[in-house]
Coordinates of C-alpha atoms in Angstrom, one line a residue:
M163 CA -67.0 60.1 -30.8
K164 CA -68.5 63.5 -31.6
A165 CA -66.9 66.0 -29.3
V166 CA -63.5 66.9 -27.7
L167 CA -63.4 69.3 -24.8
F168 CA -60.3 70.9 -23.4
D169 CA -59.0 72.6 -20.3
L170 CA -57.0 75.8 -20.9
D171 CA -54.2 76.4 -18.5
G172 CA -51.4 73.8 -18.7
T173 CA -53.3 72.1 -21.6
L174 CA -53.6 74.5 -24.5
L175 CA -51.9 77.5 -22.9
N176 CA -48.3 76.9 -21.7
R177 CA -49.0 78.8 -18.5
D178 CA -45.5 78.2 -17.0
A179 CA -43.8 79.9 -20.0
S180 CA -46.5 82.6 -20.1
V181 CA -46.0 83.5 -16.4
H182 CA -42.3 83.6 -16.8
A183 CA -42.6 85.9 -19.8
F184 CA -45.1 88.2 -18.0
I185 CA -43.3 88.6 -14.7
E186 CA -40.0 89.3 -16.3
N187 CA -41.6 92.0 -18.4
Q188 CA -43.4 93.4 -15.4
Y189 CA -40.2 93.7 -13.5
D190 CA -38.6 95.6 -16.4
R191 CA -41.5 98.0 -16.7
L192 CA -41.7 98.7 -13.0
N193 CA -38.0 98.8 -12.4
N194 CA -38.0 102.1 -10.7
G195 CA -39.9 100.6 -7.8
L196 CA -38.2 97.2 -7.9
K197 CA -34.6 98.0 -8.8
H198 CA -33.3 97.3 -5.3
I199 CA -34.5 93.7 -5.7
P200 CA -32.6 91.3 -8.0
K201 CA -34.8 90.4 -11.0
E202 CA -34.3 86.7 -10.5
T203 CA -35.3 87.0 -6.8
Y204 CA -38.5 89.0 -7.6
C205 CA -39.6 86.7 -10.4
S206 CA -38.9 83.4 -8.7
R207 CA -40.8 84.6 -5.6
F208 CA -43.8 85.6 -7.6
I209 CA -43.9 82.2 -9.3
E210 CA -43.6 80.5 -6.0
L211 CA -46.5 82.4 -4.4
D212 CA -48.6 82.0 -7.6
K213 CA -48.7 78.2 -7.0
R214 CA -49.3 77.6 -10.7
G215 CA -52.3 79.9 -10.8
Y216 CA -54.1 78.5 -7.8
V217 CA -53.6 81.7 -5.8
W218 CA -55.2 84.8 -7.2
K219 CA -52.8 87.7 -7.7
D220 CA -54.3 90.0 -5.1
R221 CA -52.8 87.8 -2.4
V222 CA -49.6 87.3 -4.3
Y223 CA -48.9 91.0 -4.7
Q224 CA -49.8 91.8 -1.1
Q225 CA -47.3 89.2 0.0
L226 CA -44.6 90.5 -2.3
L227 CA -45.0 94.1 -1.2
A228 CA -44.8 93.0 2.4
E229 CA -41.8 90.8 2.0
F230 CA -39.8 93.2 -0.1
E231 CA -41.0 96.4 1.7
L232 CA -42.2 98.0 -1.6
S233 CA -43.7 101.1 -0.1
D234 CA -43.7 103.0 -3.4
L235 CA -46.0 100.5 -5.1
K236 CA -49.6 99.5 -4.5
W237 CA -50.8 95.9 -4.8
E238 CA -54.0 97.1 -6.5
D239 CA -52.0 98.7 -9.3
M240 CA -49.9 95.6 -9.7
L241 CA -52.9 93.4 -9.9
E242 CA -54.5 95.6 -12.5
D243 CA -51.3 95.5 -14.5
Y244 CA -51.4 91.7 -14.3
I245 CA -55.0 91.6 -15.5
S246 CA -54.4 94.0 -18.4
E247 CA -50.9 92.8 -19.5
F248 CA -50.8 89.0 -19.0
K249 CA -52.7 88.4 -22.3
H250 CA -49.8 89.9 -24.2
H251 CA -47.5 87.1 -23.0
C252 CA -49.6 84.0 -23.7
V253 CA -47.5 81.1 -25.0
P254 CA -49.3 78.2 -26.7
F255 CA -48.2 74.6 -26.5
N256 CA -46.6 73.3 -29.8
G257 CA -49.1 72.2 -32.4
L258 CA -52.1 74.0 -30.8
K259 CA -53.7 75.5 -33.9
E260 CA -52.7 72.6 -36.1
M261 CA -54.5 70.2 -33.8
L262 CA -57.6 72.3 -33.6
K263 CA -57.8 72.7 -37.3
E264 CA -57.5 68.9 -37.8
L265 CA -60.3 68.2 -35.3
K266 CA -62.5 70.7 -37.1
S267 CA -61.7 69.1 -40.4
M268 CA -62.9 65.8 -38.9
N269 CA -66.3 67.5 -38.1
I270 CA -65.6 67.1 -34.4
L271 CA -67.4 69.5 -32.0
V272 CA -64.8 71.4 -29.9
G273 CA -65.4 72.8 -26.4
M274 CA -63.5 74.2 -23.5
I275 CA -64.1 74.2 -19.7
T276 CA -61.7 76.4 -17.7
N277 CA -61.6 77.5 -14.1
G278 CA -60.9 81.1 -13.6
Y279 CA -62.2 84.7 -14.0
G280 CA -64.4 85.1 -17.1
Q281 CA -62.9 88.1 -19.0
F282 CA -59.4 87.3 -18.0
Q283 CA -59.6 83.8 -19.4
M284 CA -61.4 85.0 -22.5
D285 CA -58.7 87.5 -23.1
N286 CA -56.1 84.8 -23.0
I287 CA -58.1 82.6 -25.3
E288 CA -58.4 85.4 -27.8
A289 CA -54.7 86.2 -27.4
L290 CA -53.9 82.6 -28.5
G291 CA -56.0 83.1 -31.6
I292 CA -58.2 80.0 -31.0
K293 CA -61.6 81.3 -30.0
E294 CA -63.0 80.7 -33.5
F295 CA -62.4 76.9 -33.2
F296 CA -64.7 76.4 -30.2
D297 CA -68.3 75.6 -30.3
V298 CA -68.7 76.3 -26.6
I299 CA -66.5 77.9 -23.9
L300 CA -67.4 77.6 -20.2
V301 CA -65.5 79.7 -17.7
S302 CA -66.1 78.9 -14.1
E303 CA -66.8 82.4 -12.9
W304 CA -69.5 83.0 -15.5
E305 CA -71.0 79.5 -14.9
G306 CA -71.1 79.8 -11.1
M307 CA -69.3 76.5 -10.7
K308 CA -65.9 75.1 -11.4
K309 CA -64.2 71.8 -12.0
P310 CA -64.2 69.2 -10.6
N311 CA -67.9 69.7 -10.2
Q312 CA -69.4 67.3 -12.6
E313 CA -72.3 69.7 -13.4
I314 CA -70.0 72.0 -15.4
F315 CA -69.1 69.0 -17.6
H316 CA -72.8 68.0 -18.1
R317 CA -73.6 71.7 -18.9
A318 CA -71.0 71.8 -21.6
L319 CA -72.3 68.5 -23.1
E320 CA -75.8 69.8 -23.1
R321 CA -74.8 72.9 -25.0
L322 CA -73.1 70.7 -27.6
N323 CA -76.0 68.3 -27.6
V324 CA -73.8 65.2 -27.2
A325 CA -73.8 62.4 -24.7
S326 CA -71.0 61.9 -22.3
A327 CA -70.1 58.6 -23.9
E328 CA -69.7 60.4 -27.2
S329 CA -67.1 62.9 -25.9
I330 CA -63.6 63.0 -24.5
F331 CA -61.9 65.6 -22.2
V332 CA -58.3 66.7 -22.4
G333 CA -56.5 68.2 -19.4
D334 CA -53.4 68.3 -17.4
H335 CA -54.9 68.2 -13.9
R336 CA -55.4 64.8 -12.4
D337 CA -58.4 65.6 -10.3
N338 CA -60.0 68.6 -11.9
D339 CA -59.7 67.3 -15.4
V340 CA -59.1 63.6 -15.8
Y341 CA -60.9 62.1 -12.9
A342 CA -63.7 64.6 -12.9
A343 CA -64.4 64.0 -16.6
Q344 CA -64.4 60.3 -16.1
Q345 CA -66.8 60.6 -13.2
A346 CA -69.1 62.6 -15.6
G347 CA -69.1 59.6 -17.9
M348 CA -66.5 60.9 -20.4
K349 CA -63.3 59.4 -21.6
A350 CA -60.2 61.4 -20.5
I351 CA -56.9 62.2 -22.1
W352 CA -54.2 63.3 -19.6
K353 CA -51.7 65.8 -21.1
I354 CA -48.6 64.9 -19.1
D355 CA -47.7 67.4 -16.4
S356 CA -44.8 67.2 -13.9
E357 CA -47.2 67.6 -11.0
W358 CA -48.0 63.9 -11.1
D359 CA -46.0 60.8 -11.8
Q360 CA -48.9 58.7 -12.9
V361 CA -52.6 59.4 -13.8
D362 CA -55.1 56.7 -14.5
A363 CA -56.4 58.3 -17.7
D364 CA -57.9 56.5 -20.7
F365 CA -55.1 58.0 -22.9
I366 CA -51.9 59.9 -22.2
V367 CA -50.2 62.3 -24.5
E368 CA -47.2 64.6 -24.5
N369 CA -48.0 66.5 -27.6
L370 CA -51.3 68.0 -28.7
L371 CA -50.9 66.7 -32.2
E372 CA -51.4 63.1 -30.9
I373 CA -55.0 63.9 -30.1
P374 CA -56.6 63.7 -33.6
T375 CA -55.0 60.2 -34.0
I376 CA -56.7 59.0 -30.8
I377 CA -60.0 60.4 -32.0
E378 CA -59.7 58.7 -35.3
L379 CA -59.0 55.4 -33.7
L380 CA -62.0 55.8 -31.4
R381 CA -64.2 56.6 -34.3
K382 CA -63.0 53.5 -36.1
D383 CA -63.3 51.4 -32.9
T384 CA -59.8 50.2 -33.5
V385 CA -58.2 51.7 -30.4
P386 CA -56.2 49.2 -28.3
A387 CA -57.5 48.2 -24.9
Q388 CA -54.6 49.9 -23.1
S389 CA -53.9 53.6 -23.0
I390 CA -51.8 55.2 -25.7
V391 CA -48.7 56.2 -23.9
P392 CA -46.1 58.4 -25.6
N393 CA -42.7 57.0 -26.4
K394 CA -40.0 57.8 -23.9

């Protein structure tokens, strides 16, 4: 086992917490144009329309302005505000830096494959203070392809100069991360997410700090046949 590759949103970045922090702050900053709408109503509707990041914010803000009849605001300005301000509200999952430091101390190559807009995702990575830990970072916009396309996994492995059998992918999305990585010949760790009840991953974790232990077991070839499942 020579390399560990990660998804970003929902895996390293606690996107749910980050979005909550951002949208509440945006409401406070734009209160003159939003004060006739209860804060909870505005924030919850944004989160609903966002669909956990799978709807880009141009459509979200256009819908919000139409629903709440926000004639004093422009969706283009609100989108620009999102792009420029979201990075200031990035929340990491517990143990993020400690886990990455431990992997690097084990001489493991570390990579990232994330779907999204290039500069926006890179801003968030830098905001988390983790860019220095990664040997390669692939963002779908810049690569011209996105997960679950297996080619983006192969491209990352080529840049790391490792074989798929020598690598493992960590992600929260059943199809885009776990199953896609497995189809590309990698092992896969599913970081538990409430979106799915069960995922047929090679390993399952709740906490990022469990990952170095799995890698160490794989290196020693002492990992049990069944998946490592967190204690309930």
